[in-house]
CSV table of C-alpha atoms and ligand atoms in Angstrom, one decimal:
chain,number,residue,atom,x,y,z
A,1,MET,CA,-38.3,-6.5,30.3
A,2,LEU,CA,-39.6,-10.0,31.0
A,3,VAL,CA,-39.0,-11.6,34.4
A,4,PHE,CA,-38.9,-15.3,34.0
A,5,ARG,CA,-38.3,-18.2,36.5
A,6,GLN,CA,-38.6,-21.9,36.1
A,7,LEU,CA,-39.4,-23.6,39.4
A,8,PHE,CA,-39.3,-27.3,40.2
A,9,ASP,CA,-41.3,-29.6,42.4
A,10,PRO,CA,-39.0,-32.7,42.9
A,11,ALA,CA,-41.8,-34.9,44.3
A,12,SER,CA,-43.8,-34.8,41.1
A,13,SER,CA,-41.1,-33.5,38.7
A,14,THR,CA,-43.4,-30.6,37.9
A,15,TYR,CA,-42.2,-27.3,36.4
A,16,THR,CA,-43.9,-24.1,37.6
A,17,TYR,CA,-43.3,-20.9,35.6
A,18,LEU,CA,-43.4,-17.4,36.9
A,19,LEU,CA,-43.6,-14.7,34.3
A,20,ALA,CA,-43.8,-10.9,34.9
A,21,ASP,CA,-43.7,-7.7,33.2
A,22,GLY,CA,-40.7,-6.0,34.7
A,23,ARG,CA,-42.0,-2.5,34.2
A,24,SER,CA,-45.4,-2.9,36.0
A,25,ALA,CA,-44.4,-5.9,38.2
A,26,ALA,CA,-47.6,-7.7,37.1
A,27,ALA,CA,-47.0,-11.4,37.1
A,28,VAL,CA,-48.6,-14.7,36.2
A,29,ILE,CA,-47.7,-18.2,37.4
A,30,ILE,CA,-48.3,-21.3,35.4
A,31,ASP,CA,-49.0,-24.7,37.1
A,32,PRO,CA,-48.1,-23.9,40.7
A,33,VAL,CA,-47.8,-27.0,43.0
A,34,PHE,CA,-49.7,-27.1,46.4
A,35,GLU,CA,-46.7,-28.1,48.4
A,36,GLN,CA,-44.6,-25.3,46.9
A,37,VAL,CA,-47.0,-22.3,47.4
A,38,ARG,CA,-45.0,-20.9,50.4
A,39,ARG,CA,-41.8,-21.0,48.4
A,40,ASP,CA,-43.4,-19.5,45.3
A,41,ALA,CA,-45.2,-16.7,47.3
A,42,ALA,CA,-41.8,-15.9,48.9
A,43,LEU,CA,-40.2,-15.5,45.5
A,44,ILE,CA,-43.0,-13.3,44.2
A,45,GLU,CA,-42.7,-11.1,47.3
A,46,GLU,CA,-38.9,-10.9,47.1
A,47,LEU,CA,-39.0,-9.9,43.4
A,48,GLY,CA,-41.5,-7.2,44.2
A,49,LEU,CA,-44.1,-8.7,41.9
A,50,ARG,CA,-47.9,-8.6,42.0
A,51,LEU,CA,-49.5,-11.9,41.0
A,52,THR,CA,-52.5,-11.2,38.7
A,53,PHE,CA,-53.3,-14.8,37.5
A,54,SER,CA,-52.6,-18.4,38.4
A,55,LEU,CA,-52.9,-20.4,35.2
A,56,GLU,CA,-53.3,-24.1,34.7
A,57,THR,CA,-52.3,-26.0,31.6
A,58,HIS,CA,-54.7,-28.8,32.6
A,59,VAL,CA,-56.4,-30.7,35.4
A,60,HIS,CA,-53.3,-32.5,36.7
A,61,ALA,CA,-53.4,-36.2,37.8
A,62,ASP,CA,-50.1,-36.4,39.7
A,63,HIS,CA,-50.1,-33.4,42.0
A,64,VAL,CA,-52.5,-30.9,43.5
A,65,THR,CA,-52.4,-27.4,42.1
A,66,GLY,CA,-51.4,-24.5,44.3
A,67,ALA,CA,-53.9,-22.1,42.6
A,68,TRP,CA,-56.4,-21.8,45.4
A,69,MET,CA,-53.7,-21.4,48.1
A,70,LEU,CA,-52.0,-18.7,46.0
A,71,LYS,CA,-55.2,-16.9,45.5
A,72,ARG,CA,-55.8,-16.8,49.2
A,73,ARG,CA,-52.2,-15.6,49.9
A,74,THR,CA,-51.9,-13.0,47.1
A,75,GLY,CA,-55.4,-12.2,45.9
A,76,CYS,CA,-54.6,-13.4,42.4
A,77,ARG,CA,-57.3,-14.7,40.1
A,78,ILE,CA,-57.5,-18.3,39.0
A,79,ALA,CA,-57.8,-19.1,35.2
A,80,VAL,CA,-58.4,-22.6,33.8
A,81,SER,CA,-59.5,-24.2,30.6
A,82,ALA,CA,-63.2,-23.8,29.9
A,83,THR,CA,-63.3,-27.5,28.8
A,84,GLY,CA,-61.3,-29.0,31.7
A,85,GLY,CA,-64.3,-29.4,34.0
A,86,ALA,CA,-62.8,-27.5,37.0
A,87,GLU,CA,-65.0,-25.5,39.2
A,88,GLY,CA,-64.3,-22.4,41.3
A,89,ALA,CA,-62.1,-20.5,38.9
A,90,ASP,CA,-62.4,-16.8,38.2
A,91,ARG,CA,-61.9,-17.1,34.5
A,92,TYR,CA,-62.5,-19.9,32.0
A,93,LEU,CA,-60.2,-19.7,29.0
A,94,VAL,CA,-61.0,-20.6,25.4
A,95,PRO,CA,-58.7,-20.6,22.4
A,96,ASP,CA,-57.3,-17.3,21.4
A,97,ASP,CA,-58.0,-15.7,24.7
A,98,ILE,CA,-55.3,-13.3,25.8
A,99,VAL,CA,-54.1,-13.3,29.4
A,100,VAL,CA,-52.6,-9.9,30.0
A,101,PHE,CA,-50.0,-9.1,32.7
A,102,GLY,CA,-48.9,-5.5,32.5
A,103,GLU,CA,-47.5,-4.8,29.0
A,104,ARG,CA,-47.0,-8.5,28.2
A,105,ASN,CA,-49.5,-11.2,27.5
A,106,LEU,CA,-50.0,-14.9,26.8
A,107,GLN,CA,-52.1,-16.3,24.0
A,108,VAL,CA,-54.2,-19.4,24.8
A,109,ARG,CA,-54.1,-22.3,22.4
A,110,ALA,CA,-56.2,-25.5,22.8
A,111,THR,CA,-53.9,-28.5,22.8
A,112,PRO,CA,-56.0,-31.5,23.8
A,113,GLY,CA,-54.7,-35.1,23.8
A,114,HIS,CA,-53.3,-35.6,27.3
A,115,THR,CA,-56.6,-34.4,28.7
A,116,ARG,CA,-59.5,-32.9,26.8
A,117,GLY,CA,-59.0,-29.4,28.3
A,118,CYS,CA,-55.2,-29.1,27.9
A,119,LEU,CA,-53.9,-25.6,27.0
A,120,THR,CA,-50.7,-24.2,25.7
A,121,TYR,CA,-49.8,-20.6,26.6
A,122,VAL,CA,-47.8,-18.7,23.9
A,123,LEU,CA,-45.9,-15.5,24.9
A,124,ASP,CA,-46.8,-12.4,23.0
A,125,ASP,CA,-43.6,-12.3,20.9
A,126,ARG,CA,-43.7,-16.1,20.3
A,127,SER,CA,-40.3,-16.6,21.9
A,128,MET,CA,-41.7,-19.0,24.5
A,129,ALA,CA,-44.6,-21.4,24.9
A,130,PHE,CA,-45.7,-23.4,27.9
A,131,THR,CA,-46.9,-26.7,26.6
A,132,GLY,CA,-48.2,-28.4,29.8
A,133,ASP,CA,-48.3,-32.2,29.3
A,134,CYS,CA,-48.8,-32.0,25.6
A,135,LEU,CA,-45.3,-31.8,24.2
A,136,LEU,CA,-42.5,-32.8,26.6
A,137,VAL,CA,-38.8,-32.6,25.8
A,138,ARG,CA,-38.2,-35.3,23.3
A,139,GLY,CA,-41.5,-36.8,24.5
A,140,SER,CA,-45.2,-36.2,25.1
A,141,GLY,CA,-47.7,-36.5,27.9
A,142,ARG,CA,-49.5,-39.8,28.1
A,143,THR,CA,-52.9,-40.2,26.5
A,144,ASP,CA,-54.4,-43.2,28.4
A,145,PHE,CA,-56.6,-41.4,31.0
A,146,GLN,CA,-58.7,-38.3,31.6
A,147,GLU,CA,-60.2,-38.4,28.1
A,148,GLY,CA,-56.7,-38.6,26.6
A,149,ASP,CA,-56.6,-39.3,22.9
A,150,PRO,CA,-53.4,-39.8,20.8
A,151,GLY,CA,-55.0,-38.6,17.6
A,152,SER,CA,-56.0,-35.3,19.1
A,153,MET,CA,-52.6,-34.9,20.7
A,154,TYR,CA,-50.9,-35.5,17.4
A,155,ARG,CA,-53.0,-32.8,15.8
A,156,SER,CA,-52.5,-30.5,18.7
A,157,VAL,CA,-48.7,-30.7,18.4
A,158,ARG,CA,-48.6,-30.5,14.6
A,159,GLN,CA,-51.1,-27.7,14.3
A,160,GLN,CA,-50.8,-25.6,17.4
A,161,ILE,CA,-47.1,-26.1,18.5
A,162,PHE,CA,-45.1,-27.0,15.5
A,163,SER,CA,-46.7,-24.0,13.7
A,164,LEU,CA,-44.8,-21.7,16.0
A,165,PRO,CA,-41.4,-20.3,14.9
A,166,ASP,CA,-38.5,-22.9,15.1
A,167,SER,CA,-36.7,-20.6,17.6
A,168,CYS,CA,-39.7,-20.6,20.0
A,169,LEU,CA,-38.6,-22.1,23.3
A,170,LEU,CA,-40.9,-24.8,24.7
A,171,TYR,CA,-41.3,-25.2,28.4
A,172,PRO,CA,-43.1,-28.4,29.5
A,173,ALA,CA,-45.0,-29.1,32.7
A,174,HIS,CA,-42.8,-32.1,33.6
A,175,ASP,CA,-39.6,-33.7,32.8
A,176,TYR,CA,-38.6,-37.0,34.4
A,177,ARG,CA,-34.9,-36.7,33.4
A,178,GLY,CA,-34.1,-33.2,34.6
A,179,LEU,CA,-34.3,-31.6,31.1
A,180,THR,CA,-35.6,-28.1,31.3
A,181,VAL,CA,-36.4,-26.6,27.9
A,182,THR,CA,-36.5,-27.4,24.2
A,183,SER,CA,-37.5,-25.5,21.0
A,184,VAL,CA,-39.9,-26.0,18.2
A,185,GLY,CA,-37.1,-26.5,15.6
A,186,GLU,CA,-35.4,-29.3,17.6
A,187,GLU,CA,-38.6,-31.1,18.5
A,188,ARG,CA,-39.8,-31.0,14.9
A,189,ARG,CA,-36.6,-32.8,14.0
A,190,PHE,CA,-35.8,-34.9,16.9
A,191,ASN,CA,-38.9,-35.8,18.9
A,192,PRO,CA,-39.0,-39.6,18.7
A,193,ARG,CA,-42.8,-39.7,18.9
A,194,LEU,CA,-43.9,-36.7,16.9
A,195,GLY,CA,-41.1,-35.3,14.9
A,196,GLY,CA,-39.9,-35.8,11.3
A,197,GLU,CA,-42.1,-37.9,9.1
A,198,ILE,CA,-43.9,-39.7,11.9
A,199,GLY,CA,-47.6,-39.9,11.1
A,200,GLU,CA,-50.7,-40.0,13.3
A,201,ALA,CA,-51.0,-43.7,13.1
A,202,ASP,CA,-47.4,-44.2,14.1
A,203,PHE,CA,-47.9,-41.9,17.1
A,204,THR,CA,-51.0,-43.7,18.1
A,205,GLY,CA,-49.2,-47.0,17.9
A,206,TYR,CA,-46.4,-45.7,20.1
A,207,MET,CA,-48.8,-44.3,22.7
A,208,LYS,CA,-50.9,-47.4,23.0
A,209,ASN,CA,-47.8,-49.3,24.1
A,210,LEU,CA,-46.4,-46.9,26.7
A,211,ARG,CA,-47.4,-49.2,29.6
A,212,LEU,CA,-47.1,-46.6,32.4
A,213,ALA,CA,-48.5,-47.1,35.9
A,214,HIS,CA,-51.1,-44.6,36.9
A,215,PRO,CA,-49.7,-41.6,38.9
A,216,LYS,CA,-49.5,-42.5,42.6
A,217,LYS,CA,-51.5,-39.4,43.7
A,218,MET,CA,-54.2,-39.6,41.0
A,219,ASP,CA,-57.1,-40.4,43.3
A,220,GLU,CA,-56.3,-37.4,45.5
A,221,ALA,CA,-55.1,-35.0,42.8
A,222,VAL,CA,-57.9,-35.1,40.2
A,223,PRO,CA,-60.8,-34.3,42.6
A,224,ALA,CA,-58.8,-31.6,44.3
A,225,ASN,CA,-57.8,-30.1,41.0
A,226,LEU,CA,-61.4,-30.1,39.8
A,227,LYS,CA,-61.8,-27.6,42.6
A,228,CYS,CA,-58.7,-25.5,41.7
A,229,GLY,CA,-56.8,-27.0,44.6
A,230,ARG,CA,-59.2,-25.9,47.3
A,231,PRO,CA,-58.6,-28.1,50.4
A,232,GLU,CA,-61.5,-30.1,52.0
A,233,THR,CA,-61.0,-28.3,55.3
A,234,ASP,CA,-59.8,-24.7,55.4
A,235,PRO,CA,-56.1,-24.9,56.4
A,236,ALA,CA,-56.3,-21.4,57.9
A,237,ALA,CA,-52.6,-21.1,57.4
A,238,ALA,CA,-52.4,-24.1,59.8
A,239,GLU,CA,-48.9,-24.9,58.9
A,240,ASP,CA,-47.5,-21.4,59.3
A,241,PRO,CA,-45.8,-20.9,62.7
A,242,MET,CA,-48.0,-19.0,65.1
A,243,TRP,CA,-45.5,-18.2,67.9
A,244,ALA,CA,-44.3,-15.0,66.3
A,245,PRO,CA,-44.7,-13.0,63.1
A,246,LEU,CA,-42.3,-15.0,60.9
A,247,LYS,CA,-41.6,-14.6,57.2
A,248,TYR,CA,-40.5,-17.5,55.0
A,249,THR,CA,-37.8,-16.7,52.5
A,250,PHE,CA,-37.2,-18.2,49.0
A,251,ALA,CA,-33.9,-19.3,50.5
A,252,GLY,CA,-36.0,-21.6,52.7
A,253,ILE,CA,-35.4,-20.0,56.1
A,254,TRP,CA,-38.0,-18.7,58.6
A,255,GLU,CA,-37.1,-15.2,59.6
A,256,ILE,CA,-38.1,-12.8,62.4
A,257,ASP,CA,-37.4,-9.1,62.1
A,258,PRO,CA,-35.9,-7.1,65.0
A,259,LEU,CA,-39.2,-5.6,66.0
A,260,GLY,CA,-40.9,-9.0,66.1
A,261,LEU,CA,-38.1,-10.4,68.3
A,262,GLU,CA,-38.3,-7.4,70.7
A,263,GLU,CA,-42.0,-8.0,71.1
A,264,HIS,CA,-41.6,-11.7,71.7
A,265,ALA,CA,-38.2,-11.7,73.5
A,266,GLU,CA,-39.7,-13.0,76.8
A,267,ALA,CA,-41.3,-16.0,75.1
A,268,VAL,CA,-38.3,-17.3,73.2
A,269,GLN,CA,-34.7,-18.5,73.7
A,270,ILE,CA,-32.2,-16.2,72.0
A,271,LEU,CA,-29.3,-18.2,70.7
A,272,ASP,CA,-26.2,-16.3,69.6
A,273,VAL,CA,-24.0,-18.4,67.3
A,274,ARG,CA,-21.0,-16.0,66.9
A,275,GLU,CA,-17.6,-16.6,68.3
A,276,PRO,CA,-17.0,-15.6,72.0
A,277,GLY,CA,-14.8,-12.6,71.0
A,278,GLU,CA,-17.7,-11.3,68.9
A,279,PHE,CA,-20.2,-11.9,71.6
A,280,GLU,CA,-18.2,-9.7,74.0
A,281,GLY,CA,-17.0,-7.4,71.1
A,282,PRO,CA,-18.1,-4.0,69.9
A,283,LEU,CA,-21.5,-5.0,68.5
A,284,GLY,CA,-22.5,-6.4,72.0
A,285,HIS,CA,-25.3,-9.0,72.3
A,286,ILE,CA,-29.0,-9.1,73.0
A,287,ARG,CA,-30.0,-9.3,76.6
A,288,GLY,CA,-30.5,-12.9,77.7
A,289,ALA,CA,-28.8,-14.4,74.7
A,290,ARG,CA,-27.0,-17.7,75.2
A,291,LEU,CA,-23.8,-18.2,73.3
A,292,ILE,CA,-23.1,-21.4,71.3
A,293,PRO,CA,-20.7,-20.8,68.4
A,294,LEU,CA,-22.1,-22.2,65.1
A,295,GLY,CA,-19.2,-24.8,64.9
A,296,GLU,CA,-20.3,-26.3,68.2
A,297,LEU,CA,-24.0,-26.2,67.7
A,298,ALA,CA,-24.6,-29.6,66.3
A,299,GLU,CA,-22.9,-31.2,69.3
A,300,ARG,CA,-24.3,-28.9,72.0
A,301,ALA,CA,-27.9,-28.5,70.7
A,302,GLY,CA,-29.0,-30.7,73.7
A,303,GLU,CA,-28.2,-27.7,76.0
A,304,LEU,CA,-31.2,-25.8,74.6
A,305,GLY,CA,-34.7,-26.2,76.0
A,306,ARG,CA,-37.4,-27.8,73.9
A,307,ASP,CA,-40.2,-25.8,75.6
A,308,HIS,CA,-39.6,-22.4,74.0
A,309,PRO,CA,-39.0,-21.4,70.4
A,310,ILE,CA,-35.4,-20.5,69.5
A,311,VAL,CA,-34.3,-17.4,67.6
A,312,ALA,CA,-30.8,-17.6,66.2
A,313,VAL,CA,-28.6,-14.5,66.0
A,314,CYS,CA,-25.2,-13.7,64.5
A,315,ARG,CA,-23.5,-10.6,63.1
A,316,ALA,CA,-25.3,-10.2,59.7
A,317,GLY,CA,-27.8,-13.1,59.7
A,318,SER,CA,-26.1,-15.7,57.6
A,319,ARG,CA,-24.4,-18.0,60.2
A,320,SER,CA,-27.6,-17.9,62.2
A,321,ALA,CA,-29.6,-19.0,59.1
A,322,GLN,CA,-27.4,-22.1,59.0
A,323,ALA,CA,-28.0,-22.5,62.8
A,324,THR,CA,-31.8,-22.8,62.1
A,325,VAL,CA,-31.0,-25.6,59.6
A,326,ILE,CA,-28.8,-27.4,62.2
A,327,LEU,CA,-31.5,-27.0,64.9
A,328,ARG,CA,-34.2,-28.4,62.6
A,329,GLU,CA,-32.1,-31.4,61.9
A,330,ALA,CA,-31.7,-31.8,65.7
A,331,GLY,CA,-35.5,-31.9,66.0
A,332,PHE,CA,-36.3,-28.4,67.1
A,333,ALA,CA,-39.5,-27.4,65.2
A,334,GLU,CA,-39.9,-23.8,66.3
A,335,VAL,CA,-36.8,-22.0,65.1
A,336,ALA,CA,-36.3,-18.7,63.3
A,337,ASN,CA,-33.4,-16.5,62.2
A,338,LEU,CA,-33.0,-12.9,63.2
A,339,ALA,CA,-33.1,-11.1,59.9
A,340,GLY,CA,-30.0,-9.0,59.4
A,341,GLY,CA,-28.4,-10.1,62.7
A,342,MET,CA,-26.8,-7.8,65.2
A,343,LEU,CA,-26.1,-5.2,62.5
A,344,ARG,CA,-29.8,-4.7,61.8
A,345,TRP,CA,-30.8,-5.1,65.4
A,346,ARG,CA,-28.6,-2.2,66.3
A,347,ALA,CA,-29.4,-0.1,63.2
A,348,GLU,CA,-33.0,-0.3,64.1
A,349,GLY,CA,-32.3,1.0,67.6
A,350,HIS,CA,-32.8,-2.0,69.8
A,351,ALA,CA,-30.9,-2.3,73.0
A,352,VAL,CA,-27.7,-4.3,73.4
A,353,GLU,CA,-25.6,-5.5,76.4
A,354,GLY,CA,-21.9,-4.8,76.3
A,355,GLY,CA,-20.5,-3.4,73.0
A,356,SER,CA,-19.6,0.1,72.1
A,357,ALA,CA,-22.0,2.8,71.1
B,401,GSH,N1,-44.7,-42.0,38.3
B,401,GSH,C1,-45.4,-40.7,38.1
B,401,GSH,C2,-46.2,-40.8,36.8
B,401,GSH,C3,-46.4,-39.4,36.3
B,401,GSH,C4,-47.2,-39.4,35.0
B,401,GSH,O1,-47.9,-40.3,34.6
B,401,GSH,N2,-47.2,-38.2,34.4
B,401,GSH,C5,-47.9,-37.9,33.3
B,401,GSH,C6,-48.2,-36.4,33.3
B,401,GSH,S1,-49.4,-36.1,34.5
B,401,GSH,C7,-47.3,-38.2,32.0
B,401,GSH,O2,-47.8,-37.8,30.9
B,401,GSH,N3,-46.1,-38.9,32.0
B,401,GSH,C8,-45.4,-39.1,30.8
B,401,GSH,C9,-44.3,-40.1,31.0
B,401,GSH,O3,-44.1,-40.5,32.1
B,401,GSH,O4,-43.7,-40.4,30.0
B,401,GSH,C10,-46.4,-40.5,39.3
B,401,GSH,O5,-46.7,-41.4,40.0
B,401,GSH,O6,-46.8,-39.3,39.5
B,402,FE2,FE1,-50.6,-34.1,33.5
């Protein structure tokens, strides 16, 4: 079984792809984005996967890769094109290399044109290919910088991508209109730059007149990507909260587990967002908890101190997750959700005030 996820970075309109062999849990990620590493790592953990490789389709000009940060977090290896010029990778890929993850694999194809080192990754059964910024949905990557060349892009698409089965789904590294996927058959017919009877000279003429502004982050992104996204100064998880052992979820919430809260209870404010009847009801409440029902929280957030982190609590952990969102909007930076709420707190044997046994 193949595990497959298409992830999106809205700031750069980049697609990141997570693929895994369901049986062995071995996974690869293609084109991770620096700012989304925490999200992607949370998904990998929640799905129970083991990241073996972070792969790049090319040296990106518009965003910094998350490869180095993912390697630090997960121990994965970084693989890049041998001809892209990037330093610090663990593996340098050449055409026809096979990247194995469990019982599945990706075949490497050279598809230069957007950059000299652009790669396309083709899934073992040729049902999917990841084309980077070579072929986009009804479009193509630009060819006007980073040794781009319309002639080689035309040949890459015609020889390396259109030679795949018509049914092969194509997943690009970007889409600026929100389109997510296409196929070889439809691009061969309908791609306005590269499909049908369009010749190399037609394509070159088209590309010479795109008139696109350079990517806004180009001066930052290219040097960083030539080092596989290694930051200038070691961030040492600088942005991760340090006040307690917190876990970030793919849902976008910082969570603390019952044991973590027990150990840090003295240093935090415990905010119970259930209704008063629940607070005094059979589940009881955590000692020292302050009650502000979720429906009143936005108005009454000013009652909370700004000098101590806040842990939000409810019955099962869902209303309190929303409480953390409301508190962040109200300007509280150090907030977390008690994972599993009072139900888990009690199930794991932690003390309550009030309530029934
Ligand atoms: N406005 C975007 C431009 C992004 C851009 O130039 N993207 C490249 C890929 S790195 C491309 O090929 N774009 C094709 C297009 O926009 O049609 C930015 O500032 O980042
Ligand atoms: Fe690109």
